[in-house]
PDB file of C-alpha atoms and ligand atoms in Angstrom:
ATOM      1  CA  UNK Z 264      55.747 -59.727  38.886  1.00 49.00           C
ATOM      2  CA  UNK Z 265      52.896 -61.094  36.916  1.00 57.00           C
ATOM      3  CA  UNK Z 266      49.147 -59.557  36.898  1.00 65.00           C
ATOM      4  CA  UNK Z 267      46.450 -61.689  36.687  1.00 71.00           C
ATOM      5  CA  UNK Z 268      43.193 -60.144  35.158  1.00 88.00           C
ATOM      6  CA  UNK Z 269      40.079 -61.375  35.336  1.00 93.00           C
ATOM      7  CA  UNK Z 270      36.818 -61.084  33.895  1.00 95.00           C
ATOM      8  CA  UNK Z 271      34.540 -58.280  34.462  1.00 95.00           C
ATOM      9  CA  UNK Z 272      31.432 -60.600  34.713  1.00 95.00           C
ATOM     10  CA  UNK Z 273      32.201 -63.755  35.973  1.00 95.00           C
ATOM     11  CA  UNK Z 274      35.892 -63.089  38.008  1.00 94.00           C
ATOM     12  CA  UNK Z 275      37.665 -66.287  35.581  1.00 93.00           C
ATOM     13  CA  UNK Z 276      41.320 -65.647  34.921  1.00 93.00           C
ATOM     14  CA  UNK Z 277      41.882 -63.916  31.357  1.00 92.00           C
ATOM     15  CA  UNK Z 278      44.294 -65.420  29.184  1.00 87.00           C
ATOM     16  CA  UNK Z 279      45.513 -63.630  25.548  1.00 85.00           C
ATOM     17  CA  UNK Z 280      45.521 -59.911  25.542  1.00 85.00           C
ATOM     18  CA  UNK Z 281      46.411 -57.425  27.878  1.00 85.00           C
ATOM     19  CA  UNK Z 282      43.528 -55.325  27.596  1.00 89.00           C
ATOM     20  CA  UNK Z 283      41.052 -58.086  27.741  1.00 92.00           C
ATOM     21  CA  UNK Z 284      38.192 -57.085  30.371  1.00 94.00           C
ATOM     22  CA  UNK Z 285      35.505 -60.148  29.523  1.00 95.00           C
ATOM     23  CA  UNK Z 286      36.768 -63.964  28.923  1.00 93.00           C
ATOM     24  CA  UNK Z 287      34.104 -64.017  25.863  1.00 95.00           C
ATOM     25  CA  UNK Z 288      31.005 -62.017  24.358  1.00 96.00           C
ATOM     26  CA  UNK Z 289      28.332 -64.027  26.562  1.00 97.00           C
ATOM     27  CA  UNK Z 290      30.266 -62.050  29.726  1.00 96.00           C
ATOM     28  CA  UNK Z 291      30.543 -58.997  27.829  1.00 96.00           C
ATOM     29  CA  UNK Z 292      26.443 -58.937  26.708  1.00 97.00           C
ATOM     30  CA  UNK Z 293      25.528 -59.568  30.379  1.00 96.00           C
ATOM     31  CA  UNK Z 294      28.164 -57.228  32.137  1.00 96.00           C
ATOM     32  CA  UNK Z 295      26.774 -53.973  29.838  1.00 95.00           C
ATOM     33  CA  UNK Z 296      23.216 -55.432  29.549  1.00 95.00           C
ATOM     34  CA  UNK Z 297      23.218 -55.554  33.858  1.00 93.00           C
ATOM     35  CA  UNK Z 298      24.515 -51.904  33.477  1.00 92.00           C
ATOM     36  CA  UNK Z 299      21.945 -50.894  31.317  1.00 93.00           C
ATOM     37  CA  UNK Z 300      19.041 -52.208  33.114  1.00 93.00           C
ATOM     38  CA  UNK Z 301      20.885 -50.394  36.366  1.00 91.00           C
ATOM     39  CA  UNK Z 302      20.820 -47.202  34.820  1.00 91.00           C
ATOM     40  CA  UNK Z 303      17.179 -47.398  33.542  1.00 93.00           C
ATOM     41  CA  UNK Z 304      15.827 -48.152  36.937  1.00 93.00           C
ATOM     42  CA  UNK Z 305      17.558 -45.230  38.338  1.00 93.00           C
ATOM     43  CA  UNK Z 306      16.431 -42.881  35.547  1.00 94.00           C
ATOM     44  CA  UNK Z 307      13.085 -44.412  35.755  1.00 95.00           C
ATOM     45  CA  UNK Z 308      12.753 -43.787  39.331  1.00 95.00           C
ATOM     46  CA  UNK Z 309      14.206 -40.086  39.251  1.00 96.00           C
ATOM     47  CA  UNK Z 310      11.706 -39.439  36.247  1.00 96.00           C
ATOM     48  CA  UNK Z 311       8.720 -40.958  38.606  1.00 96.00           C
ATOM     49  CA  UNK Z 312       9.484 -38.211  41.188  1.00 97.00           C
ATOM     50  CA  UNK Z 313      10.065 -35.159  38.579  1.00 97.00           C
ATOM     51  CA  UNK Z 314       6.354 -35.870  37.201  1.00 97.00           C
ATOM     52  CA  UNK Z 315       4.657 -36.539  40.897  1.00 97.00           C
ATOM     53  CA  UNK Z 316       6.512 -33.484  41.591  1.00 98.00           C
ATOM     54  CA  UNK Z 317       5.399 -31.412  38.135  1.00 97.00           C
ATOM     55  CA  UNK Z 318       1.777 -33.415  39.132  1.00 97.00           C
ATOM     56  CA  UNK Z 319       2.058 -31.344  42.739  1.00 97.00           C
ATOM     57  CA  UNK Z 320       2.631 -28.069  41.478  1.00 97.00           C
ATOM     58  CA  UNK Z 321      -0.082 -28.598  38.776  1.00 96.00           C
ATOM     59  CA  UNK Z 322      -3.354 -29.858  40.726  1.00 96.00           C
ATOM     60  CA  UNK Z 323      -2.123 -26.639  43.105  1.00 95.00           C
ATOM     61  CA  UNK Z 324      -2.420 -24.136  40.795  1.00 93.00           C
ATOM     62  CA  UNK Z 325      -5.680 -25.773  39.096  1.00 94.00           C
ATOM     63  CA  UNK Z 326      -7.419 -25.128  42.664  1.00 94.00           C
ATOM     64  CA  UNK Z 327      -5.925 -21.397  42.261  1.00 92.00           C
ATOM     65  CA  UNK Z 328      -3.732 -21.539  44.902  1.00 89.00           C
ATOM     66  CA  UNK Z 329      -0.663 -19.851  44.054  1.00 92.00           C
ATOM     67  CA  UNK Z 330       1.344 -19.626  47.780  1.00 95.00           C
ATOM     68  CA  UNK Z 331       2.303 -23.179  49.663  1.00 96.00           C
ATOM     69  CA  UNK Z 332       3.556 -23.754  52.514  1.00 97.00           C
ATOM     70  CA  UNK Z 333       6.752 -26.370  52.557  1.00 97.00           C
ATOM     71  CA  UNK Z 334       5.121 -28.609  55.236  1.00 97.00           C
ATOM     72  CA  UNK Z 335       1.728 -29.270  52.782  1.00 96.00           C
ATOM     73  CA  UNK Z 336       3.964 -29.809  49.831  1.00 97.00           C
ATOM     74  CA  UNK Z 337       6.578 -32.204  51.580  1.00 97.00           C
ATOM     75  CA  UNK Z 338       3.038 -34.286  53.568  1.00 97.00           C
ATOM     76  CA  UNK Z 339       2.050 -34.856  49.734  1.00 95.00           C
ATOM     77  CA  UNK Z 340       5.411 -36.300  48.711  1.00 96.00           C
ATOM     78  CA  UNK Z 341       7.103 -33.407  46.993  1.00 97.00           C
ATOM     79  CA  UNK Z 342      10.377 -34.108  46.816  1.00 97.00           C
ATOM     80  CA  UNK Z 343      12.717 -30.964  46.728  1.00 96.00           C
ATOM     81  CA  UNK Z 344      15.655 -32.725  45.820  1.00 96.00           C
ATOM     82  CA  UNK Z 345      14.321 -32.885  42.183  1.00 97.00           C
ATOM     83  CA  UNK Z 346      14.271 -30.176  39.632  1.00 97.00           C
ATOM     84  CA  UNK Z 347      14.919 -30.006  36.065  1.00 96.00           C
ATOM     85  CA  UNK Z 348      16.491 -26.486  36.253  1.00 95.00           C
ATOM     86  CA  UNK Z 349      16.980 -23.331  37.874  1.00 95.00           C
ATOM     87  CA  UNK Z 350      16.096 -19.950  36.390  1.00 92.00           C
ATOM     88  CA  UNK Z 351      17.737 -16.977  38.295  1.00 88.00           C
ATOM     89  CA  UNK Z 352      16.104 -14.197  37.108  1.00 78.00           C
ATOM     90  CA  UNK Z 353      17.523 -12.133  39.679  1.00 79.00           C
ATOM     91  CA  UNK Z 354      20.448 -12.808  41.591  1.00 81.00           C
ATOM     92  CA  UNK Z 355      19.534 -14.900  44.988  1.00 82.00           C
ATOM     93  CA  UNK Z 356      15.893 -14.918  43.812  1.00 85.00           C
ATOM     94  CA  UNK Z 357      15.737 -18.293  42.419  1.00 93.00           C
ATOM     95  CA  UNK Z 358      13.034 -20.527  40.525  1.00 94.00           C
ATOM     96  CA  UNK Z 359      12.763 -24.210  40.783  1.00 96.00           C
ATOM     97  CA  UNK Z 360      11.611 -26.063  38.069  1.00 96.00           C
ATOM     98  CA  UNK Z 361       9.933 -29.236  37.705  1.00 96.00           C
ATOM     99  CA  UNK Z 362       9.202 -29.025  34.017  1.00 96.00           C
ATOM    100  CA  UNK Z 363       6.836 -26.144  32.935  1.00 95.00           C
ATOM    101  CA  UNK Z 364       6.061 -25.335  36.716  1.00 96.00           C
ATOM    102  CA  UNK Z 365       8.198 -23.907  39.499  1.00 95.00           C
ATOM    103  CA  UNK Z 366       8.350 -22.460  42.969  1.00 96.00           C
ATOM    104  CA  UNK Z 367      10.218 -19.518  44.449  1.00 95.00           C
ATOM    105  CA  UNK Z 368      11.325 -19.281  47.883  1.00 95.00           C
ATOM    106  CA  UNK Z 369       9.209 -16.641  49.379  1.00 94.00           C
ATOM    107  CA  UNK Z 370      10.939 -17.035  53.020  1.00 94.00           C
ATOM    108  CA  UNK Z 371      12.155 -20.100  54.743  1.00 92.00           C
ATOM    109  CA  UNK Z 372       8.785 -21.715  54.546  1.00 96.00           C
ATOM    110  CA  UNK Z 373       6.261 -20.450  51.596  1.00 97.00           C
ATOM    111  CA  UNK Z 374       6.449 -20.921  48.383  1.00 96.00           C
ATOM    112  CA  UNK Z 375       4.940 -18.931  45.013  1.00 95.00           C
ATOM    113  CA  UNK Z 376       4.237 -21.554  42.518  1.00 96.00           C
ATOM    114  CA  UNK Z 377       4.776 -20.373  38.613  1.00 94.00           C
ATOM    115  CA  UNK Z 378       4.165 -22.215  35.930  1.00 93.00           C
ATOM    116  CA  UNK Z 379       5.984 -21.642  32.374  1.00 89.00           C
ATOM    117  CA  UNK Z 380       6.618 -19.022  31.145  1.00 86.00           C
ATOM    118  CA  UNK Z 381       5.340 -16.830  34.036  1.00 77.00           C
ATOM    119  CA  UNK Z 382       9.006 -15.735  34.922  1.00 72.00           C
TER     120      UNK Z 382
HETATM  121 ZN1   ZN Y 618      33.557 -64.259  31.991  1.00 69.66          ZN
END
């Protein structure tokens, strides 16, 4: 039984090698280059929502408010999903960070916002 393979970028039938994933260098450049450009919009828009999260956090804590409510952060677009890490000072008390600021779950629906290095 005989495999055909073809190429990654433009589906043509490979001939020579076995291994051969591209039918020349034009189809390899624009298979990674599509890849690349991919990736960047994804870690571009991730990184957009860290910083208007980290932006959140910040303007809150320079009007001196230090306890939020989940329903005012979420109606400004805070988006929970995205944290750069997790301190755990104690177990099941955890900190979410966005950056050098954070929150900690006070109950189901307040928040204590922290900013670096507070804990
Ligand atoms: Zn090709």
């Amino acid at each position: 039984m005989e495999t055909r393979m073809c190429c990654l970028e433009c589906g043509e039938a490979l001939r020579g090698r076995i291994d051969k994933k591209f039918c020349n260098e034009t189809c390899r450049n624009q298979f990674h280059n599509r890849l690349n450009v991919e990736e960047g919009r994804v870690m571009r828009e991730i990184n957009r929502g860290l910083r208007r999260n980290r932006k959140i956090l910040f303007e809150l804590m320079e009007s001196g408010k230090r306890t939020i409510q989940r329903s005012w952060l979420l109606r400004r677009g805070f988006d929970f999903e995205l944290i750069t890490a997790v301190h755990e000072k104690q177990a099941g008390n955890p900190c979410f960070l966005c950056y050098d600021f954070g929150y900690i779950p006070l109950d189901e629906n307040r928040f204590q916002v922290i900013r670096l290095p507070e804990i």
